[in-house]
Short mmCIF file of C-alpha atoms in Angstrom, two decimals:
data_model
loop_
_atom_site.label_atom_id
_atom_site.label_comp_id
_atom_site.label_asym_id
_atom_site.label_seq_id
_atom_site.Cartn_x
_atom_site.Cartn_y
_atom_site.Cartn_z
CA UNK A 1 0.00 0.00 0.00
CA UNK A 2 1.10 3.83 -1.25
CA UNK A 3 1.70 5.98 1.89
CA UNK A 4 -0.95 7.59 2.54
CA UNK A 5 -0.85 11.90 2.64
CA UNK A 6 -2.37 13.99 5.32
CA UNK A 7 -3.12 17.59 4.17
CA UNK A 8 -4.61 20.40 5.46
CA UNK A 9 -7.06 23.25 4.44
CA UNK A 10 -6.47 26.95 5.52
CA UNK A 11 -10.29 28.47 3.54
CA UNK A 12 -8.82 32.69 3.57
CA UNK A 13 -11.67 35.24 3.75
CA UNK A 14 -10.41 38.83 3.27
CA UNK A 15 -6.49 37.89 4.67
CA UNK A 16 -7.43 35.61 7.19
CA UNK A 17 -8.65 31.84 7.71
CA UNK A 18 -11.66 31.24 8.46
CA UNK A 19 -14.17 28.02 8.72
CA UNK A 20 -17.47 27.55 8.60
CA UNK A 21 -19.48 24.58 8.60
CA UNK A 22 -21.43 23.21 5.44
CA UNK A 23 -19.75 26.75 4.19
CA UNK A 24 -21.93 28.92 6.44
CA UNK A 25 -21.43 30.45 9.30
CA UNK A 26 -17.61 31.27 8.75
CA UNK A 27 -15.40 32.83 11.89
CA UNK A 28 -12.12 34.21 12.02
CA UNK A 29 -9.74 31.46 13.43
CA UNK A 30 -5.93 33.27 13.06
CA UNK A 31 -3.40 34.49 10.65
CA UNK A 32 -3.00 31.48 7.18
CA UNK A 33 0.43 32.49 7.77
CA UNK A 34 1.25 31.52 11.16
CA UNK A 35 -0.86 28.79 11.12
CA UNK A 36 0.89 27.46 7.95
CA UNK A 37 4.41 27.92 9.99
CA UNK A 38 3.18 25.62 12.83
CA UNK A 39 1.16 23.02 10.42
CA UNK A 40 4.64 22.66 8.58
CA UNK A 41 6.28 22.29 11.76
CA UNK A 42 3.97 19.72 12.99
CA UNK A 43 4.87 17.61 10.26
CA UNK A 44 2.43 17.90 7.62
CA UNK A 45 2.55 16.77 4.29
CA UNK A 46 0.89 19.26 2.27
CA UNK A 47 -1.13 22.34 2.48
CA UNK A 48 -4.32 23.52 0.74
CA UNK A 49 -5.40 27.24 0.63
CA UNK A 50 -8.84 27.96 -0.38
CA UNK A 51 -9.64 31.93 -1.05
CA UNK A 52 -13.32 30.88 -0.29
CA UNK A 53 -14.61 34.53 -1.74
CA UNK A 54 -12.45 35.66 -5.00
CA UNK A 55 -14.80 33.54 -7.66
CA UNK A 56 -17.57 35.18 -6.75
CA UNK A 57 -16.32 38.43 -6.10
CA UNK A 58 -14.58 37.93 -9.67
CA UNK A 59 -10.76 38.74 -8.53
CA UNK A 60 -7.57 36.95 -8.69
CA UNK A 61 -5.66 35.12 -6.44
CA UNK A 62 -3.90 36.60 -3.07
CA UNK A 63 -0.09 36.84 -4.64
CA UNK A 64 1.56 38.30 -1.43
CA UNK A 65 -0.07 36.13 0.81
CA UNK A 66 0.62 33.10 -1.31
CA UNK A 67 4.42 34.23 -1.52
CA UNK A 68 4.53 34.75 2.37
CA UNK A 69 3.04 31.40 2.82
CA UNK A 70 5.91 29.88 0.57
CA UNK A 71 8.46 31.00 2.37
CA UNK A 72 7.90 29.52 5.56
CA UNK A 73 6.59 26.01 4.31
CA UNK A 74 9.08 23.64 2.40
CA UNK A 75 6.19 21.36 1.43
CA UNK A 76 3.91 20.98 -1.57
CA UNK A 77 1.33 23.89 -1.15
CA UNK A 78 -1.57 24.31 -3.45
CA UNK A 79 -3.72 27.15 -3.85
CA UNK A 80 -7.17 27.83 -5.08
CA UNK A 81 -9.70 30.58 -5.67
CA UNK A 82 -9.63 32.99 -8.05
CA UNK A 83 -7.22 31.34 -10.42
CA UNK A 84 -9.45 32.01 -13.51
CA UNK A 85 -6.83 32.59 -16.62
CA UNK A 86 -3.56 30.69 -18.21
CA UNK A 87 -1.82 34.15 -16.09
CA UNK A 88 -3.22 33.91 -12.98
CA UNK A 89 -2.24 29.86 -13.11
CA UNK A 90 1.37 31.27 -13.98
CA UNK A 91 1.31 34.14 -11.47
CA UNK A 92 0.19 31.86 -8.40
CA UNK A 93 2.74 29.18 -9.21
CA UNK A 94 5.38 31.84 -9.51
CA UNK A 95 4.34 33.18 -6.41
CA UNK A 96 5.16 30.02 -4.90
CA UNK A 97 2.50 27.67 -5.32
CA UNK A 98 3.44 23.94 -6.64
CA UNK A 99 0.05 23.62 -7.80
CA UNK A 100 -2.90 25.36 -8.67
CA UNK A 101 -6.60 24.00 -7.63
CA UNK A 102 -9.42 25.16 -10.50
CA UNK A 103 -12.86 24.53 -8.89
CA UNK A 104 -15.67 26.93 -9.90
CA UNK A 105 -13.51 28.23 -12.80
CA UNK A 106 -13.28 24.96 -14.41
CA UNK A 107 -16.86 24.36 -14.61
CA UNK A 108 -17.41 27.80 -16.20
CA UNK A 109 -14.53 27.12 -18.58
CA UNK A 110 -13.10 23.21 -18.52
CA UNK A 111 -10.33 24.42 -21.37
CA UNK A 112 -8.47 26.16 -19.00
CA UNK A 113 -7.71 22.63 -17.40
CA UNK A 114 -6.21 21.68 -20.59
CA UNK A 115 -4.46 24.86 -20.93
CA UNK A 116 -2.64 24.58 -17.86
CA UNK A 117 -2.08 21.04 -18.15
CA UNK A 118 -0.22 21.72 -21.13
CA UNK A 119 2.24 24.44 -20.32
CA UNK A 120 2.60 23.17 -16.18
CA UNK A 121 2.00 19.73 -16.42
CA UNK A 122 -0.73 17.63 -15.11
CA UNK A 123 0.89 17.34 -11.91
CA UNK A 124 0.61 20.96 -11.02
CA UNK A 125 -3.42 20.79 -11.94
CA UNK A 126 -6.07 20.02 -8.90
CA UNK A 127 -9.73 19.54 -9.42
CA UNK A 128 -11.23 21.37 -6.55
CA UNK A 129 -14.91 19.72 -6.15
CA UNK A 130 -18.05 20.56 -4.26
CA UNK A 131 -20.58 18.23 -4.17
CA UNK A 132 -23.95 17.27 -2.54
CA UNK A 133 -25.96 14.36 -2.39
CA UNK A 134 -29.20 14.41 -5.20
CA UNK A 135 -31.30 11.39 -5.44
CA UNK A 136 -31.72 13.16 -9.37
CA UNK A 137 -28.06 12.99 -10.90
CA UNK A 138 -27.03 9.65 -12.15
CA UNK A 139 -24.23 9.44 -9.59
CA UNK A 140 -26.58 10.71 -6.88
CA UNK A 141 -24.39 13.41 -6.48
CA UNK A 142 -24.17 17.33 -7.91
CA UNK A 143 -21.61 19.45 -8.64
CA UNK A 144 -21.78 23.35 -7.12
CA UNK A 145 -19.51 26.26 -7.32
CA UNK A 146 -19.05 29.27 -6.23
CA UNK A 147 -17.98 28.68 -2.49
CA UNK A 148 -21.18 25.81 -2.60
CA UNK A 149 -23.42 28.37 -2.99
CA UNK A 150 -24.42 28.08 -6.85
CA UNK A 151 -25.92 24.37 -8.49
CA UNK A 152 -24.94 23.30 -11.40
CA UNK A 153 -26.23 20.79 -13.92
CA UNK A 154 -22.63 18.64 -13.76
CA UNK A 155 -22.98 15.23 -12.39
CA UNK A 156 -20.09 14.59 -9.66
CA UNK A 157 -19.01 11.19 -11.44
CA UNK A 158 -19.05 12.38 -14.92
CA UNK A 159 -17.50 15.72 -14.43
CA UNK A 160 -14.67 13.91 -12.59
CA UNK A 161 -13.60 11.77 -15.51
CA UNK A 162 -13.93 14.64 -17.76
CA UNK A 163 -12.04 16.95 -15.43
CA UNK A 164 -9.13 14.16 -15.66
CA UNK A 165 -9.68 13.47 -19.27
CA UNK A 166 -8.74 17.16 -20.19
CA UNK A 167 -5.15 16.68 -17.62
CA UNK A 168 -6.29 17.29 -13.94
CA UNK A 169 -3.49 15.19 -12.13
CA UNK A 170 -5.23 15.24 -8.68
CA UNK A 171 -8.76 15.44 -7.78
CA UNK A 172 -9.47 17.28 -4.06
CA UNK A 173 -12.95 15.69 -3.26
CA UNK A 174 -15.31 17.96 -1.04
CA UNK A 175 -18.57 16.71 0.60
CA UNK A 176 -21.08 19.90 1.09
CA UNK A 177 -23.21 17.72 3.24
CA UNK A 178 -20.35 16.19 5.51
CA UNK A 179 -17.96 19.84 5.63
CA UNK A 180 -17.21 21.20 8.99
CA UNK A 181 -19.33 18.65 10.48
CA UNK A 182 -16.88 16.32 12.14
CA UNK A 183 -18.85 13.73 11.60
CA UNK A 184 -16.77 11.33 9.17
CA UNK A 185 -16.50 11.40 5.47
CA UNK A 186 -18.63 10.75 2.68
CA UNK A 187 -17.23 7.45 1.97
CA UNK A 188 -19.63 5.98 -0.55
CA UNK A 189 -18.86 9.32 -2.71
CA UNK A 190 -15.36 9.12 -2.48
CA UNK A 191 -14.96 5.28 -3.17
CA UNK A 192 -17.31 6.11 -6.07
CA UNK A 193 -14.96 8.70 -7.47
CA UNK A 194 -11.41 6.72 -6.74
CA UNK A 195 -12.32 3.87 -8.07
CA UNK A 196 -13.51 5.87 -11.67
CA UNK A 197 -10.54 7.57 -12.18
CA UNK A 198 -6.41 7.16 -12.42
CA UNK A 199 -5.57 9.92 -10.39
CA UNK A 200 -5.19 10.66 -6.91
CA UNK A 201 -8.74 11.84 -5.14
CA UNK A 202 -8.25 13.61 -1.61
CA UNK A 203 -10.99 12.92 0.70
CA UNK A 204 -12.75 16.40 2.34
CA UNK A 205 -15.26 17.44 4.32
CA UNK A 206 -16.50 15.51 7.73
CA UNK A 207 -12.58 14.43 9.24
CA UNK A 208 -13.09 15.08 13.26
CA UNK A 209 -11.03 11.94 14.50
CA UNK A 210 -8.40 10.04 13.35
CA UNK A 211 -10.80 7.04 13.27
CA UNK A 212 -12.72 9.01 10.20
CA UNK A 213 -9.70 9.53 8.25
CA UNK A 214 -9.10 5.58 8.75
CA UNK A 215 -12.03 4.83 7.35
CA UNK A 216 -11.90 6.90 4.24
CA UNK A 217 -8.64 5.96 3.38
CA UNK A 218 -9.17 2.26 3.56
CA UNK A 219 -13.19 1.87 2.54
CA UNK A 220 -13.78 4.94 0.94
CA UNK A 221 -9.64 4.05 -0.77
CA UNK A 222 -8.89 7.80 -0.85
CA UNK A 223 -4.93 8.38 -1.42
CA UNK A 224 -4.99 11.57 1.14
CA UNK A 225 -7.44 13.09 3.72
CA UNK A 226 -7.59 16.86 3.72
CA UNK A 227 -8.63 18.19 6.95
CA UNK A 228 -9.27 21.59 8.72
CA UNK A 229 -11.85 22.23 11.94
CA UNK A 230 -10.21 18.81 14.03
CA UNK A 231 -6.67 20.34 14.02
CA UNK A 232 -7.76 24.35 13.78
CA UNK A 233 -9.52 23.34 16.86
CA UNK A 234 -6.38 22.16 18.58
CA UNK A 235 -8.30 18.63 19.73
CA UNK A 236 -5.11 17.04 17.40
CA UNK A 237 -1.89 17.32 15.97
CA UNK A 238 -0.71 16.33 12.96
CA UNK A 239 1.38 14.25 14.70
CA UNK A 240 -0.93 12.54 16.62
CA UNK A 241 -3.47 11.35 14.14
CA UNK A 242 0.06 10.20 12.11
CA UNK A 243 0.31 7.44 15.29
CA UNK A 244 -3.26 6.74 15.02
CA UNK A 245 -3.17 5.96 11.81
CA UNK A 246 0.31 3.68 11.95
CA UNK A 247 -1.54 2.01 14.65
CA UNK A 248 -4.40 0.97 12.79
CA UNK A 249 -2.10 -0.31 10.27
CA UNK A 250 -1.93 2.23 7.71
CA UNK A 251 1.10 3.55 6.28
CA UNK A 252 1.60 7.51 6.88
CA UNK A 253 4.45 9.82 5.49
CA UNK A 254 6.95 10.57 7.78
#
């Protein structure tokens, strides 16, 4: 078995993260840069930032902050909001980034996947998707954008395999209905969406114990668990759900 990845989510409102739950609700929780520093230092493999607001305010991505983040984190870091052009894909990565994550701008124009594919390399694009359960898409699950607060008409399953198709190297998989809940995973939709396509899929949405990321990893075979509220909240440590998870007999980075 590949070792499995544990990442987390910084979602940056206006400078500074925030969370929410189900994406309402959002609070201030501390500086993404700071928090970044001690994530890194905890030992964590990778790092997602989310600017949860620049799609649909229609502005670009946070280049200082994403260049201030950089240097104080020698890990892969991948950022997403905002990134809506072939530029701003260049601009963030020069800023820092090693990859770029397209979510509601690759609905609204799936080319630009293949664009940046092409001049970065798959391995620098992420899928960022939303989803939430509907008994009326094929899959029984719908795509949304715009920070989860827009439906589309994209079923979760098919748009994945497109997405991948046109040279997404890495899907990050979000559950609407399980995020911020602490409740566990939505393992049925993430088995149903690494099992469809070649690339990694990152579990999100629902991780409050280390028994939930377990369980995604093995039964709902996700290759990484992103996760935000169970270590913003200080209940863990990176560290600590690492031993958990060697315990239970599941390979972790170092």
């Amino acid at each position: 078995m590949l070792k499995k990845r544990i990442i987390i989510c910084l979602d940056v409102k206006d400078g500074r993260t925030t969370k929410g739950v189900k994406f309402r609700n959002n609070m201030d929780i501390g500086d993404p840069v700071e928090m970044a520093e001690e994530y890194y230092r905890q030992g964590v493999d990778e790092l997602v930032f989310y600017d949860i607001m620049a799609s649909a305010s229609g502005r670009g991505p946070i280049l200082d902050l994403i260049s201030r983040v950089a240097c104080k984190v020698f890990i892969p870091f991948c950022v997403g909001g905002g990134i809506g052009t072939l530029d701003d894909i260049r601009s963030t990565i020069l800023a820092g980034a090693e990859k770029v994550s397209l979510n509601s701008q690759a609905v609204k124009n799936p080319g630009l996947i293949e664009q940046g594919a092409g001049v970065f390399g798959s391995q620098s694009m992420v899928l960022g998707m939303d989803a939430a359960r509907d008994p009326s898409m094929p899959s029984g699950y719908r795509v949304f954008i715009n920070g989860g607060r827009t439906a589309t008409e994209l079923d979760a399953l098919e748009w994945a395999r497109r997405a991948v198709a046109l040279g997404a190297g890495e899907i990050v998989l979000n559950s609407i209905d399980a995020d911020g809940t602490r409740c566990g995973y939505e393992t049925n939709l993430t088995r149903m969406i690494s099992e469809a396509v070649h690339v990694p899929v990152i579990a999100s949405g629902g991780g409050g114990t280390p028994a939930h990321i377990a369980d995604v990893l093995t039964e709902g075979r996700a290759d990484a668990a992103l996760i935000a509220s169970m270590v913003h909240s200080g209940d863990y440590t990176v560290g600590g759900i690492k031993r958990s998870l060697e315990e239970s007999g599941i390979p972790v980075r170092s």
